[in-house]
Amino acid sequence: MSLYRDEGVVLRTHKLGEADRIITILTKRTGKVRAVAKGVRKTKSRFGSRLEPFTHVDVQLHTGRSLDMVTQVETLRPYGEALVSDYPRYTAGIAMLETADRLTQTEKEPALRQFLLLVGGLRTLVDGSHEPRLVLDAFFLRSLAVAGYAPALAECARCGADAVRAFAIVAGGVVCGACRPAGAAVPAAETIALMIALLRGDWPAADSAEQRNRVECSGLVAAYLQWHLEHGIRSLRHVERTDSTQNAHVPHTWS
Amino acid sequence: MYEGVVQNLIDELGLLPGVGPKSAQRIAFHLLAADPAEVKRLAHALLEVKEKVRFCRVCGNVAAEQDCRICRDPRRDPQVICVVEESKDVIAIEKTREFRGRYHVLGGAISPIDGVGPDDLRIRELMTRLADGAVTELILATDPNLEGEATATYLARLVKPMGLRVTRLASGLPVGGDLEYADEVTLGRAFEGRRLLDV
């Protein structure tokens, strides 16, 4: 497999030498790939704009010893163009990319569901049908589910009892009064309902949630995600929250 | 391995950006063969740059005094400020000889994934400069990549309520290139920013 072709989303880039970049792409078939793109920082580069984070690309790569080499790129959808003109959406998008990067730790290990989730999440973020932070939280919850860390939300994570009282990150979700460990958070019932709606993709329910429940949900989801990743998501503290969606009339496409 | 001092010089030179072990060795032997006065001049220049150069207290550009040459120049238009990421960008714009206003160097771009937020840049200093109302136009000349565009969006949103004219550098086709080789994003922006040909 010296030369191969795949489609993927550019997660991040690092500068290399004078004019090159190392590009991290989450591809559909190959999984996460790190590849060198030669000369992309020069203004005359044909690749430059296509290999910016958020861009959904059709890419041809050449297998190298440690890093692959990008030989051809075509843009399928430049999500970055739309996101960068709206700061709250941009920061939410960056947190999505960082999370996708962290959740796919092994390179070249196919992660199709994670890829589809990321493309769906970016598309929803761009179409502006929901508050960016809600889209981000839905992405976090579903990414965790894909990775096998879905939180228990309907019944106690320890004993399976129906009467749940608190949310304990270490226990793996909601817990009943008997199983509740010290220091577990006690969120409002509406917040847990919002988390369930986000995990299932029930957008009408999620969009009607009150601001205080959204804020509480974001806090719990972020803590739960970072505990399971055993790593902080650096871009998370820069994510801005908007109070309302700008284009509420646009039908949602992410289900 | 060479004698202690020679190897030491090679190692130190090898730490410089873009200088690999082979280049470091070549520079070291060039210095060994060079006239002692020439080497002294180089050593003096290195020490002097660390001792004397500081950041301009107004714009953040590198300066030999408290204020940089551009901020001290009374002929420069104080009503227009051009915001750039690095001092290197000031030099690039100065070479065009098109801009007669002043600069503001941010010291980077917003990059949440690297942990760089608005508070890590010289944005507060920029807002202080704009507060007195003397500035009428702010030109956002951050890099035309994702981080640069996001920084420009953030600044535009922050500054717009102050009522000044906020402009962004145009993106488009490089002079001397062929249209067919342009990528679709650049070509799209060139279309978006097309101008009336007044002949």
Short mmCIF file of C-alpha atoms in Angstrom, two decimals:
data_model
loop_
_atom_site.label_atom_id
_atom_site.label_comp_id
_atom_site.label_asym_id
_atom_site.label_seq_id
_atom_site.Cartn_x
_atom_site.Cartn_y
_atom_site.Cartn_z
CA MET A 1 0.00 0.00 0.00
CA SER A 2 2.54 2.61 -1.07
CA LEU A 3 -0.10 4.95 -2.53
CA TYR A 4 -3.62 5.07 -1.16
CA ARG A 5 -6.68 7.30 -1.33
CA ASP A 6 -9.22 8.10 1.36
CA GLU A 7 -11.56 10.82 2.51
CA GLY A 8 -11.16 12.49 5.85
CA VAL A 9 -11.49 15.55 8.07
CA VAL A 10 -8.36 17.55 8.94
CA LEU A 11 -8.12 17.57 12.75
CA ARG A 12 -5.03 19.69 13.29
CA THR A 13 -1.82 20.88 11.73
CA HIS A 14 1.70 21.42 13.02
CA LYS A 15 4.39 23.51 11.39
CA LEU A 16 7.35 21.54 10.03
CA GLY A 17 10.55 23.22 8.87
CA GLU A 18 10.34 26.31 6.67
CA ALA A 19 7.20 25.76 4.61
CA ASP A 20 5.82 22.28 5.39
CA ARG A 21 3.13 21.06 7.75
CA ILE A 22 2.29 17.82 9.52
CA ILE A 23 -1.43 17.21 8.99
CA THR A 24 -3.51 14.97 11.26
CA ILE A 25 -6.53 13.61 9.36
CA LEU A 26 -9.32 11.36 10.63
CA THR A 27 -10.07 9.28 7.55
CA LYS A 28 -13.07 7.16 6.74
CA ARG A 29 -11.33 3.85 6.03
CA THR A 30 -7.80 4.12 7.43
CA GLY A 31 -8.53 5.85 10.73
CA LYS A 32 -6.29 8.61 12.07
CA VAL A 33 -3.35 9.40 9.78
CA ARG A 34 -0.47 11.82 10.30
CA ALA A 35 1.10 12.96 7.06
CA VAL A 36 3.55 15.56 5.79
CA ALA A 37 2.23 18.16 3.36
CA LYS A 38 5.14 19.75 1.51
CA GLY A 39 5.23 23.49 0.90
CA VAL A 40 1.68 24.19 2.12
CA ARG A 41 2.67 27.33 4.01
CA LYS A 42 3.84 29.06 0.84
CA THR A 43 1.30 31.46 -0.65
CA LYS A 44 1.56 29.70 -4.01
CA SER A 45 0.70 26.29 -2.54
CA ARG A 46 -2.20 24.50 -4.20
CA PHE A 47 -2.87 22.50 -1.02
CA GLY A 48 -2.74 25.32 1.52
CA SER A 49 -6.42 26.09 1.97
CA ARG A 50 -7.51 22.48 1.50
CA LEU A 51 -5.47 21.21 4.42
CA GLU A 52 -6.75 23.62 7.05
CA PRO A 53 -8.53 22.12 10.11
CA PHE A 54 -12.25 21.33 9.61
CA THR A 55 -11.85 20.69 5.86
CA HIS A 56 -13.48 17.48 4.63
CA VAL A 57 -11.10 16.31 1.91
CA ASP A 58 -10.52 13.57 -0.62
CA VAL A 59 -6.84 12.89 -0.19
CA GLN A 60 -4.17 10.75 -1.82
CA LEU A 61 -1.31 9.71 0.45
CA HIS A 62 1.98 7.97 -0.01
CA THR A 63 3.03 5.58 2.77
CA GLY A 64 6.26 6.68 4.39
CA ARG A 65 8.54 5.17 7.03
CA SER A 66 7.22 7.14 10.00
CA LEU A 67 4.89 9.72 8.44
CA ASP A 68 2.92 9.44 5.20
CA MET A 69 3.12 12.10 2.51
CA VAL A 70 0.18 14.03 1.06
CA THR A 71 0.38 13.89 -2.75
CA GLN A 72 -3.04 15.17 -3.89
CA VAL A 73 -6.01 16.84 -2.17
CA GLU A 74 -9.48 17.84 -3.28
CA THR A 75 -11.97 19.65 -1.04
CA LEU A 76 -15.27 17.88 -0.44
CA ARG A 77 -16.65 20.44 2.05
CA PRO A 78 -14.78 23.35 3.60
CA TYR A 79 -16.53 23.50 7.01
CA GLY A 80 -13.88 25.90 8.34
CA GLU A 81 -14.98 28.71 5.99
CA ALA A 82 -18.43 28.84 7.59
CA LEU A 83 -17.30 28.20 11.17
CA VAL A 84 -14.56 30.79 11.32
CA SER A 85 -16.96 33.69 10.75
CA ASP A 86 -18.88 32.79 13.93
CA TYR A 87 -16.62 32.68 17.00
CA PRO A 88 -18.81 30.55 19.36
CA ARG A 89 -19.29 27.96 16.61
CA TYR A 90 -15.60 28.01 15.79
CA THR A 91 -14.56 27.33 19.39
CA ALA A 92 -17.13 24.51 19.68
CA GLY A 93 -15.80 23.02 16.43
CA ILE A 94 -12.20 23.14 17.61
CA ALA A 95 -13.20 21.28 20.81
CA MET A 96 -14.83 18.62 18.58
CA LEU A 97 -11.64 18.19 16.56
CA GLU A 98 -9.48 17.96 19.69
CA THR A 99 -11.82 15.35 21.21
CA ALA A 100 -11.89 13.27 18.00
CA ASP A 101 -8.08 13.41 17.98
CA ARG A 102 -7.86 12.27 21.61
CA LEU A 103 -10.43 9.50 21.22
CA THR A 104 -8.64 7.94 18.25
CA GLN A 105 -5.34 7.26 19.95
CA THR A 106 -3.94 4.58 17.67
CA GLU A 107 -2.99 5.71 14.20
CA LYS A 108 -4.28 3.80 11.17
CA GLU A 109 -6.86 1.93 13.21
CA PRO A 110 -10.20 2.32 11.37
CA ALA A 111 -12.68 4.47 13.32
CA LEU A 112 -15.62 4.75 10.92
CA ARG A 113 -18.27 5.60 13.52
CA GLN A 114 -16.10 8.31 15.04
CA PHE A 115 -15.50 9.73 11.55
CA LEU A 116 -19.21 9.76 10.68
CA LEU A 117 -20.01 11.33 14.03
CA LEU A 118 -17.48 14.10 13.43
CA VAL A 119 -18.76 14.85 9.92
CA GLY A 120 -22.36 14.89 11.20
CA GLY A 121 -21.40 17.10 14.13
CA LEU A 122 -19.57 19.61 11.91
CA ARG A 123 -22.46 19.70 9.44
CA THR A 124 -24.92 20.42 12.25
CA LEU A 125 -22.64 23.09 13.66
CA VAL A 126 -22.39 24.78 10.25
CA ASP A 127 -26.10 24.71 9.42
CA GLY A 128 -26.75 26.71 12.59
CA SER A 129 -29.93 24.90 13.58
CA HIS A 130 -28.94 24.42 17.24
CA GLU A 131 -26.93 26.23 19.89
CA PRO A 132 -23.23 25.37 19.30
CA ARG A 133 -22.67 24.23 22.90
CA LEU A 134 -25.62 21.81 22.65
CA VAL A 135 -24.18 20.35 19.45
CA LEU A 136 -20.81 20.04 21.17
CA ASP A 137 -22.29 18.28 24.21
CA ALA A 138 -24.24 15.91 21.94
CA PHE A 139 -20.99 15.16 20.08
CA PHE A 140 -19.16 14.50 23.38
CA LEU A 141 -21.86 12.13 24.65
CA ARG A 142 -22.11 10.20 21.40
CA SER A 143 -18.32 10.03 20.97
CA LEU A 144 -18.09 8.57 24.46
CA ALA A 145 -20.82 6.07 23.53
CA VAL A 146 -18.92 5.07 20.36
CA ALA A 147 -15.75 4.62 22.43
CA GLY A 148 -17.65 2.44 24.93
CA TYR A 149 -17.99 5.00 27.72
CA ALA A 150 -21.68 5.92 27.37
CA PRO A 151 -22.92 7.22 30.74
CA ALA A 152 -25.79 5.37 32.43
CA LEU A 153 -28.61 7.93 32.50
CA ALA A 154 -31.87 6.03 32.99
CA GLU A 155 -30.98 3.75 35.90
CA CYS A 156 -28.36 3.50 38.64
CA ALA A 157 -24.93 2.78 37.10
CA ARG A 158 -24.08 0.41 39.98
CA CYS A 159 -27.21 -1.54 40.95
CA GLY A 160 -29.66 -0.79 38.14
CA ALA A 161 -32.30 0.70 40.47
CA ASP A 162 -34.80 3.10 38.94
CA ALA A 163 -34.79 5.78 41.64
CA VAL A 164 -31.73 7.83 40.70
CA ARG A 165 -30.55 10.76 42.77
CA ALA A 166 -27.07 11.86 41.76
CA PHE A 167 -24.53 11.85 38.95
CA ALA A 168 -21.22 10.23 39.85
CA ILE A 169 -18.47 10.39 37.21
CA VAL A 170 -16.45 7.59 38.83
CA ALA A 171 -19.50 5.30 38.92
CA GLY A 172 -20.21 5.88 35.21
CA GLY A 173 -23.42 7.90 35.32
CA VAL A 174 -26.45 8.40 37.53
CA VAL A 175 -26.62 6.54 40.85
CA CYS A 176 -29.33 5.78 43.41
CA GLY A 177 -29.28 7.01 47.00
CA ALA A 178 -27.77 3.75 48.32
CA CYS A 179 -24.95 3.60 45.74
CA ARG A 180 -24.17 7.30 45.80
CA PRO A 181 -20.45 7.92 46.50
CA ALA A 182 -19.30 10.94 48.50
CA GLY A 183 -18.94 14.09 46.44
CA ALA A 184 -21.35 13.05 43.66
CA ALA A 185 -23.17 15.93 41.97
CA VAL A 186 -26.93 16.23 42.33
CA PRO A 187 -28.16 17.73 39.03
CA ALA A 188 -31.74 18.71 38.28
CA ALA A 189 -33.92 16.00 36.73
CA GLU A 190 -34.29 18.26 33.66
CA THR A 191 -30.50 18.22 33.21
CA ILE A 192 -30.43 14.41 33.10
CA ALA A 193 -33.37 14.53 30.68
CA LEU A 194 -31.35 16.91 28.49
CA MET A 195 -28.38 14.52 28.51
CA ILE A 196 -30.66 11.66 27.45
CA ALA A 197 -32.12 13.82 24.66
CA LEU A 198 -28.64 14.77 23.41
CA LEU A 199 -27.44 11.17 23.46
CA ARG A 200 -30.51 9.98 21.55
CA GLY A 201 -30.62 12.89 19.10
CA ASP A 202 -33.99 14.16 20.33
CA TRP A 203 -33.41 17.75 19.22
CA PRO A 204 -36.88 19.20 19.86
CA ALA A 205 -36.47 18.21 23.55
CA ALA A 206 -32.86 19.41 23.70
CA ASP A 207 -33.64 22.77 22.07
CA SER A 208 -36.42 23.47 24.55
CA ALA A 209 -34.14 22.95 27.58
CA GLU A 210 -33.64 25.91 29.87
CA GLN A 211 -30.33 27.76 30.01
CA ARG A 212 -29.49 26.66 33.59
CA ASN A 213 -29.96 23.00 32.63
CA ARG A 214 -27.77 23.48 29.54
CA VAL A 215 -25.00 24.98 31.65
CA GLU A 216 -25.25 22.18 34.23
CA CYS A 217 -25.29 19.54 31.47
CA SER A 218 -22.16 21.04 29.83
CA GLY A 219 -20.29 20.96 33.14
CA LEU A 220 -21.15 17.31 33.82
CA VAL A 221 -20.44 16.16 30.25
CA ALA A 222 -17.08 17.99 30.15
CA ALA A 223 -16.02 16.50 33.50
CA TYR A 224 -17.19 13.01 32.47
CA LEU A 225 -15.37 13.23 29.12
CA GLN A 226 -12.09 14.44 30.58
CA TRP A 227 -12.18 11.84 33.35
CA HIS A 228 -12.50 9.04 30.80
CA LEU A 229 -9.91 10.50 28.44
CA GLU A 230 -7.54 10.88 31.41
CA HIS A 231 -6.60 14.12 29.74
CA GLY A 232 -7.93 17.69 29.68
CA ILE A 233 -9.43 19.10 26.48
CA ARG A 234 -7.45 22.31 26.16
CA SER A 235 -9.84 24.11 23.83
CA LEU A 236 -12.78 23.53 26.17
CA ARG A 237 -12.06 26.53 28.36
CA HIS A 238 -12.21 28.78 25.28
CA VAL A 239 -15.63 27.55 24.12
CA GLU A 240 -18.15 30.39 24.16
CA ARG A 241 -21.81 29.89 24.89
CA THR A 242 -24.57 31.70 22.98
CA ASP A 243 -28.02 32.14 24.47
CA SER A 244 -30.10 31.36 21.42
CA THR A 245 -29.75 29.78 17.99
CA GLN A 246 -29.40 32.21 15.13
CA ASN A 247 -31.25 30.25 12.46
CA ALA A 248 -33.85 28.31 14.41
CA HIS A 249 -35.97 27.77 11.29
CA VAL A 250 -33.36 25.57 9.58
CA PRO A 251 -34.40 21.91 9.92
CA HIS A 252 -31.87 19.71 11.66
CA THR A 253 -30.08 17.06 9.62
CA TRP A 254 -28.20 15.21 12.33
CA SER A 255 -30.11 12.21 13.60
CA MET B 1 33.44 14.51 17.99
CA TYR B 2 35.69 17.55 17.93
CA GLU B 3 37.69 19.21 20.71
CA GLY B 4 35.51 20.58 23.53
CA VAL B 5 35.13 24.23 22.44
CA VAL B 6 34.62 23.42 18.75
CA GLN B 7 32.00 20.78 19.56
CA ASN B 8 30.37 23.21 21.98
CA LEU B 9 30.07 25.80 19.19
CA ILE B 10 28.63 23.20 16.78
CA ASP B 11 26.07 22.11 19.40
CA GLU B 12 25.03 25.71 20.10
CA LEU B 13 24.70 26.54 16.39
CA GLY B 14 22.69 23.34 15.89
CA LEU B 15 20.02 24.72 18.25
CA LEU B 16 19.18 27.52 15.79
CA PRO B 17 16.06 27.07 13.63
CA GLY B 18 16.73 25.48 10.25
CA VAL B 19 20.33 24.59 11.16
CA GLY B 20 21.04 20.88 11.17
CA PRO B 21 24.23 19.16 12.42
CA LYS B 22 25.96 19.41 9.02
CA SER B 23 25.16 23.11 8.58
CA ALA B 24 26.24 23.78 12.18
CA GLN B 25 29.60 22.15 11.43
CA ARG B 26 30.01 24.22 8.25
CA ILE B 27 29.24 27.50 10.06
CA ALA B 28 31.58 26.56 12.93
CA PHE B 29 34.50 25.93 10.55
CA HIS B 30 33.73 29.10 8.64
CA LEU B 31 33.97 31.01 11.93
CA LEU B 32 37.25 29.26 12.80
CA ALA B 33 38.75 30.29 9.48
CA ALA B 34 37.33 33.83 9.57
CA ASP B 35 39.12 37.03 10.50
CA PRO B 36 39.00 37.50 14.35
CA ALA B 37 37.57 41.02 13.93
CA GLU B 38 34.69 39.66 11.85
CA VAL B 39 33.88 37.06 14.53
CA LYS B 40 34.02 39.73 17.23
CA ARG B 41 31.56 41.86 15.27
CA LEU B 42 29.18 38.90 15.10
CA ALA B 43 29.56 38.13 18.81
CA HIS B 44 28.98 41.80 19.64
CA ALA B 45 25.88 41.92 17.42
CA LEU B 46 24.46 38.84 19.17
CA LEU B 47 25.00 40.27 22.63
CA GLU B 48 23.76 43.72 21.65
CA VAL B 49 20.51 42.38 20.23
CA LYS B 50 19.72 40.63 23.52
CA GLU B 51 20.69 43.65 25.63
CA LYS B 52 19.08 46.45 23.64
CA VAL B 53 16.10 45.07 21.81
CA ARG B 54 12.80 45.12 23.64
CA PHE B 55 9.13 45.27 22.68
CA CYS B 56 7.58 48.64 21.84
CA ARG B 57 5.32 49.65 24.73
CA VAL B 58 2.72 51.02 22.29
CA CYS B 59 2.47 48.46 19.49
CA GLY B 60 4.43 45.42 20.73
CA ASN B 61 6.81 45.42 17.77
CA VAL B 62 10.53 44.80 18.39
CA ALA B 63 12.23 48.10 19.18
CA ALA B 64 15.64 49.42 20.17
CA GLU B 65 14.07 52.02 22.46
CA GLN B 66 10.91 52.26 24.53
CA ASP B 67 8.86 53.01 21.42
CA CYS B 68 9.58 51.52 18.00
CA ARG B 69 10.64 53.54 14.95
CA ILE B 70 7.14 53.52 13.45
CA CYS B 71 5.38 54.67 16.64
CA ARG B 72 7.89 57.51 17.01
CA ASP B 73 7.49 58.71 13.42
CA PRO B 74 5.13 61.76 13.39
CA ARG B 75 4.48 61.29 9.64
CA ARG B 76 2.67 58.00 10.23
CA ASP B 77 -1.12 58.31 10.31
CA PRO B 78 -2.30 57.72 13.92
CA GLN B 79 -5.91 57.22 12.77
CA VAL B 80 -5.28 53.87 11.10
CA ILE B 81 -4.00 50.80 12.96
CA CYS B 82 -3.02 47.60 11.19
CA VAL B 83 -3.22 44.51 13.44
CA VAL B 84 -0.70 41.74 12.71
CA GLU B 85 0.30 38.51 14.45
CA GLU B 86 4.09 38.85 14.53
CA SER B 87 6.81 41.48 14.11
CA LYS B 88 7.81 39.69 10.89
CA ASP B 89 4.45 40.66 9.42
CA VAL B 90 5.20 44.37 10.06
CA ILE B 91 8.33 44.05 7.89
CA ALA B 92 6.35 42.22 5.16
CA ILE B 93 3.75 45.03 5.04
CA GLU B 94 6.39 47.77 5.25
CA LYS B 95 8.06 46.32 2.14
CA THR B 96 4.89 47.02 0.14
CA ARG B 97 5.22 50.79 0.88
CA GLU B 98 1.41 50.93 0.65
CA PHE B 99 0.58 51.50 4.30
CA ARG B 100 1.27 54.78 6.11
CA GLY B 101 -0.57 54.10 9.37
CA ARG B 102 0.60 52.41 12.57
CA TYR B 103 0.71 48.81 13.71
CA HIS B 104 -0.34 46.60 16.59
CA VAL B 105 1.46 43.29 17.07
CA LEU B 106 -0.72 40.68 18.82
CA GLY B 107 2.07 38.20 19.50
CA GLY B 108 0.27 35.25 17.84
CA ALA B 109 -3.23 34.12 16.94
CA ILE B 110 -6.11 32.57 18.89
CA SER B 111 -5.57 28.80 18.83
CA PRO B 112 -7.77 27.03 21.42
CA ILE B 113 -6.32 23.61 20.55
CA ASP B 114 -2.88 24.86 21.62
CA GLY B 115 -4.38 26.53 24.70
CA VAL B 116 -3.93 30.07 23.29
CA GLY B 117 -6.99 32.21 23.99
CA PRO B 118 -7.73 35.94 23.58
CA ASP B 119 -6.25 36.67 27.03
CA ASP B 120 -2.86 35.35 25.93
CA LEU B 121 -2.55 37.94 23.15
CA ARG B 122 -2.07 41.73 23.29
CA ILE B 123 -5.78 42.38 22.77
CA ARG B 124 -6.26 44.30 26.01
CA GLU B 125 -3.48 46.69 24.94
CA LEU B 126 -5.22 47.17 21.58
CA MET B 127 -8.50 48.04 23.28
CA THR B 128 -6.67 50.61 25.43
CA ARG B 129 -5.22 52.20 22.27
CA LEU B 130 -8.68 52.38 20.69
CA ALA B 131 -10.38 53.76 23.80
CA ASP B 132 -9.53 57.45 23.20
CA GLY B 133 -11.44 57.50 19.90
CA ALA B 134 -8.55 58.86 17.81
CA VAL B 135 -8.42 55.76 15.62
CA THR B 136 -10.93 55.67 12.76
CA GLU B 137 -9.92 52.47 10.95
CA LEU B 138 -8.65 49.10 12.14
CA ILE B 139 -7.12 46.85 9.47
CA LEU B 140 -7.07 43.18 10.44
CA ALA B 141 -3.99 41.68 8.79
CA THR B 142 -3.76 38.36 10.63
CA ASP B 143 -2.65 35.33 8.59
CA PRO B 144 -5.20 34.01 6.05
CA ASN B 145 -5.37 30.62 7.79
CA LEU B 146 -7.92 29.24 10.23
CA GLU B 147 -6.37 30.70 13.40
CA GLY B 148 -5.80 34.08 11.74
CA GLU B 149 -9.38 34.24 10.45
CA ALA B 150 -10.78 33.26 13.86
CA THR B 151 -8.68 35.97 15.51
CA ALA B 152 -9.96 38.52 12.97
CA THR B 153 -13.57 37.45 13.63
CA TYR B 154 -13.05 37.76 17.39
CA LEU B 155 -11.48 41.23 17.08
CA ALA B 156 -14.13 42.48 14.65
CA ARG B 157 -16.88 41.43 17.06
CA LEU B 158 -15.08 43.11 19.96
CA VAL B 159 -14.35 46.37 18.16
CA LYS B 160 -17.51 46.88 16.07
CA PRO B 161 -19.54 48.46 18.92
CA MET B 162 -16.88 51.19 19.17
CA GLY B 163 -18.10 52.50 15.83
CA LEU B 164 -14.85 52.44 13.87
CA ARG B 165 -14.27 51.08 10.41
CA VAL B 166 -12.99 47.52 10.60
CA THR B 167 -11.43 46.09 7.43
CA ARG B 168 -9.81 42.77 6.59
CA LEU B 169 -6.98 42.26 4.10
CA ALA B 170 -8.24 40.85 0.78
CA SER B 171 -7.59 37.23 -0.15
CA GLY B 172 -7.07 36.24 -3.73
CA LEU B 173 -4.83 35.14 -6.50
CA PRO B 174 -1.06 35.45 -6.21
CA VAL B 175 0.54 37.76 -8.78
CA GLY B 176 2.44 35.78 -11.42
CA GLY B 177 0.38 32.58 -11.05
CA ASP B 178 -2.01 30.75 -13.35
CA LEU B 179 -5.74 30.83 -12.62
CA GLU B 180 -6.19 27.10 -13.29
CA TYR B 181 -3.81 26.21 -10.46
CA ALA B 182 -5.63 28.26 -7.80
CA ASP B 183 -7.43 26.26 -5.12
CA GLU B 184 -11.20 26.65 -4.88
CA VAL B 185 -11.25 28.53 -1.55
CA THR B 186 -8.78 31.17 -2.73
CA LEU B 187 -10.47 31.47 -6.11
CA GLY B 188 -13.87 31.76 -4.38
CA ARG B 189 -12.56 34.56 -2.19
CA ALA B 190 -11.03 36.30 -5.19
CA PHE B 191 -14.48 36.28 -6.80
CA GLU B 192 -16.10 37.52 -3.62
CA GLY B 193 -13.64 40.41 -3.38
CA ARG B 194 -13.58 41.36 -7.09
CA ARG B 195 -13.46 45.08 -7.79
CA LEU B 196 -14.75 47.45 -10.41
CA LEU B 197 -12.21 48.06 -13.15
CA ASP B 198 -12.23 51.81 -13.55
CA VAL B 199 -10.78 52.54 -17.00
#
